[in-house]
Short mmCIF file of C-alpha atoms in Angstrom, two decimals:
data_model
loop_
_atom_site.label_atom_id
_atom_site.label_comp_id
_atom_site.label_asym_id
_atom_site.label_seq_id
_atom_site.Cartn_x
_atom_site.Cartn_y
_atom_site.Cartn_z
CA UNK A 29 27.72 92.71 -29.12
CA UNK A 30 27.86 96.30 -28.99
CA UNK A 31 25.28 98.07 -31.26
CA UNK A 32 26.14 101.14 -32.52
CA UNK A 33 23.93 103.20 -34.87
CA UNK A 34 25.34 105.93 -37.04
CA UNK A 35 23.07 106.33 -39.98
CA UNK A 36 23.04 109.95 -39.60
CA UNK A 37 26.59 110.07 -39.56
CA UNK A 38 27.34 108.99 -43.05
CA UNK A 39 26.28 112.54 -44.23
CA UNK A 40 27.83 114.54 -41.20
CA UNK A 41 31.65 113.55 -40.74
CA UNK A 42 31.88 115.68 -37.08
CA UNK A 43 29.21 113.63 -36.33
CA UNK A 44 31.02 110.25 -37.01
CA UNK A 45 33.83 111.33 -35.02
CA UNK A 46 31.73 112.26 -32.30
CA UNK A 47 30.21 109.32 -32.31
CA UNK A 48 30.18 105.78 -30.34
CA UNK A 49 33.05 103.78 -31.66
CA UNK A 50 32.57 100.44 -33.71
CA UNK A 51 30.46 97.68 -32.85
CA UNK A 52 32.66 94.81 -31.30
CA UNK A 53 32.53 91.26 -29.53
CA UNK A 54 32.09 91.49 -25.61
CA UNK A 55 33.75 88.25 -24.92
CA UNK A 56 36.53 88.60 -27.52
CA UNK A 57 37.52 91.84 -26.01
CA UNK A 58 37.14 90.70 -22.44
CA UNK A 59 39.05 87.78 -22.87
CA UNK A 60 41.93 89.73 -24.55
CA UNK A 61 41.55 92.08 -20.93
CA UNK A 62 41.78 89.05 -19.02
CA UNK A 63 44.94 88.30 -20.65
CA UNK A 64 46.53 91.50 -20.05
CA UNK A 65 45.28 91.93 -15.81
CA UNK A 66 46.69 87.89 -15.74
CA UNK A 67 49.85 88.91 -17.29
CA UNK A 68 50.35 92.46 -15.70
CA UNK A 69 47.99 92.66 -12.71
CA UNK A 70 45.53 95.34 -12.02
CA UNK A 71 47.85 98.15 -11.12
CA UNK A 72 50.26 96.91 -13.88
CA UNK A 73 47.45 96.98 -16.81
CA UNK A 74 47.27 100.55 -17.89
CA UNK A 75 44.24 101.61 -19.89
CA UNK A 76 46.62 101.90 -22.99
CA UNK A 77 47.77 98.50 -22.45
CA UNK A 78 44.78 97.59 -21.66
CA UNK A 79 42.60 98.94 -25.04
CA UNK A 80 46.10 98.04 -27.04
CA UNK A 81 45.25 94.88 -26.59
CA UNK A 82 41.04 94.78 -26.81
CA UNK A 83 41.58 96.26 -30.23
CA UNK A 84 39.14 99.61 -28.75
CA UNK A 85 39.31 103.15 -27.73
CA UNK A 86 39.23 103.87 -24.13
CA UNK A 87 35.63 106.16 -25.19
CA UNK A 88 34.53 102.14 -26.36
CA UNK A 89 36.44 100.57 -23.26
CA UNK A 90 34.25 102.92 -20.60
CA UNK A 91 31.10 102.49 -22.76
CA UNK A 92 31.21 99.04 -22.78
CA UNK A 93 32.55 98.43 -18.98
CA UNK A 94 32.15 101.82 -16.81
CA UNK A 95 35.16 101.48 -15.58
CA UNK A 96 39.02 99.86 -15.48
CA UNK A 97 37.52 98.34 -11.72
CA UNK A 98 34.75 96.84 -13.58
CA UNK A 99 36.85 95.76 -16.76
CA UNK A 100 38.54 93.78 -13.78
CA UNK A 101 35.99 92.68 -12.05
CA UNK A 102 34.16 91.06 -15.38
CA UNK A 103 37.64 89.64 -16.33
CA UNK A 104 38.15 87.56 -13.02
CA UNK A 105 34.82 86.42 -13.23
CA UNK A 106 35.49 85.36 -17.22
CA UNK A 107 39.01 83.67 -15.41
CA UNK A 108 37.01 81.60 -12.86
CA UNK A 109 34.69 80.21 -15.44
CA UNK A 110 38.21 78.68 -17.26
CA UNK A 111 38.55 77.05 -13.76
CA UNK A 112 34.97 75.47 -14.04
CA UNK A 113 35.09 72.13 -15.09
CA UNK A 114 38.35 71.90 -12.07
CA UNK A 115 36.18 73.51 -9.30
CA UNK A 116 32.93 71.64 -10.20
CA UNK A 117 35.27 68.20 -8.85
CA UNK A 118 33.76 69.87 -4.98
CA UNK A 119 30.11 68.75 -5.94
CA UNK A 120 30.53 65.71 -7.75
CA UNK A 121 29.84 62.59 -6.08
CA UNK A 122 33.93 61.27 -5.31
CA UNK A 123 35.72 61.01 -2.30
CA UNK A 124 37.26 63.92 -1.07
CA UNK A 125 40.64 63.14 -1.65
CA UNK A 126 39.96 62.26 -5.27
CA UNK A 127 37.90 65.86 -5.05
CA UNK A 128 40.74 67.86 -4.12
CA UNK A 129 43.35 65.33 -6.52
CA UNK A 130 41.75 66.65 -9.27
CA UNK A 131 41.54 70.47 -8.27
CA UNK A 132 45.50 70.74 -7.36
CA UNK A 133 46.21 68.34 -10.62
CA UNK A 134 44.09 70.88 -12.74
CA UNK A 135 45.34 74.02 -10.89
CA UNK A 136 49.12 72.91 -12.14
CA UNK A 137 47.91 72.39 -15.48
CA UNK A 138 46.34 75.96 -15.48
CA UNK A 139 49.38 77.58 -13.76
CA UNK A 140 52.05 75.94 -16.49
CA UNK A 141 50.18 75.80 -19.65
CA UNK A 142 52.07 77.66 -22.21
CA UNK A 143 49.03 79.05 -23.97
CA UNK A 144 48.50 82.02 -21.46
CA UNK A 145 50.42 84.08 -18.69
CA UNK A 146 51.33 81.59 -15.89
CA UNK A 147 50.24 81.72 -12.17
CA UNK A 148 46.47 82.41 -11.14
CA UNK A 149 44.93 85.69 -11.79
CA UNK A 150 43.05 85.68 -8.22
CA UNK A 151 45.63 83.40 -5.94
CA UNK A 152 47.98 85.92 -5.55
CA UNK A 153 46.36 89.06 -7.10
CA UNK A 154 46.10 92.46 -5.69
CA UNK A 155 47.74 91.48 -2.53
CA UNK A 156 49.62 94.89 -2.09
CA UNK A 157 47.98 98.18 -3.63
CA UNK A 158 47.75 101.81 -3.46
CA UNK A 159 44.66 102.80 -0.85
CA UNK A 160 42.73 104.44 -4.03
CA UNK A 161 42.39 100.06 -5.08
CA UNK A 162 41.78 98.86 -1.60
CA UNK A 163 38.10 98.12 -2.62
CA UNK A 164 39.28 95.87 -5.60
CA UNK A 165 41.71 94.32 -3.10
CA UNK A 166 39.26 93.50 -1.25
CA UNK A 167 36.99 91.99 -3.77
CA UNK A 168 39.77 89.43 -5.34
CA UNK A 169 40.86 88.65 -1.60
CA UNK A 170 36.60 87.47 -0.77
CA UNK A 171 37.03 85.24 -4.47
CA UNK A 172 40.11 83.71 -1.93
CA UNK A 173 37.67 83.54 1.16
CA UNK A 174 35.07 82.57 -1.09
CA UNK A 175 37.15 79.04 -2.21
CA UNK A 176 38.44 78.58 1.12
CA UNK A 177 34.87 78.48 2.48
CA UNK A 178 34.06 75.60 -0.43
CA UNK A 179 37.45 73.56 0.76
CA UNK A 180 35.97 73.36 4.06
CA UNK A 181 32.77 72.78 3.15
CA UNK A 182 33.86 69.96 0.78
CA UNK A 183 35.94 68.33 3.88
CA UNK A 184 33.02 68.87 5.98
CA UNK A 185 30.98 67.02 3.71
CA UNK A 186 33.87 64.21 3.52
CA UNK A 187 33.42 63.75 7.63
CA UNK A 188 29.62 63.24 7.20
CA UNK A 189 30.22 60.89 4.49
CA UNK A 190 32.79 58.75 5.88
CA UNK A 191 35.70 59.00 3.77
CA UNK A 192 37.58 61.66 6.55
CA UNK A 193 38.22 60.91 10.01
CA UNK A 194 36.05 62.86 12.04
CA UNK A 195 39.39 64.19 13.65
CA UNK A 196 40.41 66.13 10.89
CA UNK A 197 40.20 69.96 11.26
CA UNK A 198 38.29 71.44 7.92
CA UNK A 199 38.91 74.53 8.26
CA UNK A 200 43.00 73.75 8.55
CA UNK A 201 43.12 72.01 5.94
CA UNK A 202 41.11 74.13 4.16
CA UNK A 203 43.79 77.06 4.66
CA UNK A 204 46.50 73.88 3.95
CA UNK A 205 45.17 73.36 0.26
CA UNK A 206 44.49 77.05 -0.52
CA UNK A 207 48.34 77.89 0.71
CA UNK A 208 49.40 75.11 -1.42
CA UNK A 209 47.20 76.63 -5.28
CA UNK A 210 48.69 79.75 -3.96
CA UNK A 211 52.33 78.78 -3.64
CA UNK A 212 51.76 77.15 -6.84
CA UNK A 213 50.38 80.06 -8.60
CA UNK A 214 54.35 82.11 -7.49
CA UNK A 215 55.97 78.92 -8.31
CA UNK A 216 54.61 79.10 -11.96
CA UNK A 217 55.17 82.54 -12.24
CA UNK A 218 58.96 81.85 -11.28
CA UNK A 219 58.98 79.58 -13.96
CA UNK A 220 57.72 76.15 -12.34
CA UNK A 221 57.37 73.41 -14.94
CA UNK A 222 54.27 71.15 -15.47
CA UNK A 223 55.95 68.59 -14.04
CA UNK A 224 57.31 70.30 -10.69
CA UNK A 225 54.22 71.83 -9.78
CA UNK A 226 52.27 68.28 -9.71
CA UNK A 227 54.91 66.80 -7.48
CA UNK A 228 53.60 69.67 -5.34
CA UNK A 229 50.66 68.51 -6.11
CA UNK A 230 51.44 64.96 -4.90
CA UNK A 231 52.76 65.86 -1.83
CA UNK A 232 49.59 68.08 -0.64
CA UNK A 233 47.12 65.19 -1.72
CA UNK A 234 49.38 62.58 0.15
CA UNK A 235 48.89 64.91 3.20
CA UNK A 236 45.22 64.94 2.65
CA UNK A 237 45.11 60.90 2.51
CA UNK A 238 46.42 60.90 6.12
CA UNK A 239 43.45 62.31 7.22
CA UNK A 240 41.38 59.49 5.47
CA UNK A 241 38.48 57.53 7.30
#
């Protein structure tokens, strides 16, 4: 929560208006950002979009977050913890095709569900920009490096284990499964059903079995 304290203010009206704005929920407001950046992007979210739909001021939006870049930046990182309980399937102790099964099945889910703006907020975000955003480019396209680099590592893992041929190329397939969640991500965006984007699904993990021990 955001405290304010305006005890003084009661008896001094310029005072009140001068003020910090109201005190409000952190999450609640964040999540409402999130929302917005999903829907419009970062460029696309203006700050009046933006605190139209937190319910603040743009004097409470820049108290509370310094900045539209760090609005963003605490938004994507509010996104990837929807995408937990799909992404924690690396770690657990299943096969790697069953691993990866269960990351493209929940990615479609995500993508299509009706219940917020389709697509992912980081697959295909920020991937053209004016120069003045080139350092939040940058930091959404490392969140992309950043799963990559836990694909491989999760098919590296599957070699050691002995459930993937020790021919397979990680890193390849790596790349392979994050062009797939990306294409996904447009494909909902274009209007991709549930249903369409798990035969894409399908398809990717049937290419992954061929590379089973």
């Amino acid at each position: 929560m955001i405290v304010v304290k305006n005890s003084a203010d009661v008896k001094n009206p310029t005072a009140r208006r001068r003020g910090r704005p109201p005190a409000f929920n952190r999450e609640t407001v964040l999540s409402a950002a999130r929302e917005t950046f999903w829907a419009h992007g970062y460029e696309g979210a203006s700050i009046a979009d933006l605190t139209a739909a937190m319910g603040i001021t743009p004097q409470s939006l820049y108290a509370a977050f310094n900045s539209k870049a760090d609005l963003y930046r605490a938004a994507l990182e509010q996104y990837r913890a929807l995408g937990a309980e799909t992404s924690s399937a690396l770690g657990e102790p299943i096969d790697t095709v069953s691993a990866f099964e269960r990351i493209l099945r929940g990615s479609a889910a995500r993508f299509s569900a009706p219940e917020h703006p389709k697509g992912c907020m980081i697959s295909t975000a920020v991937l053209n920009c004016a120069s003045e955003n080139d350092l939040i480019a940058d930091h959404v396209a490392a969140l992309r490096r950043r799963s990559l680099e836990a694909y491989a590592a999760r098919i590296e893992r599957g070699i050691r284990e002995g459930d993937i041929s020790a021919e397979a190329k990680p890193r390849a397939l790596a790349r392979f499964l994050g062009a797939i969640v990306q294409g996904m991500s447009v494909q909902a965006r274009d209007g991709a059903s549930l249903e369409e984007l798990l035969e894409i699904a399908s398809l990717a993990i049937a290419e992954l079995a061929r590379h089973r021990a």
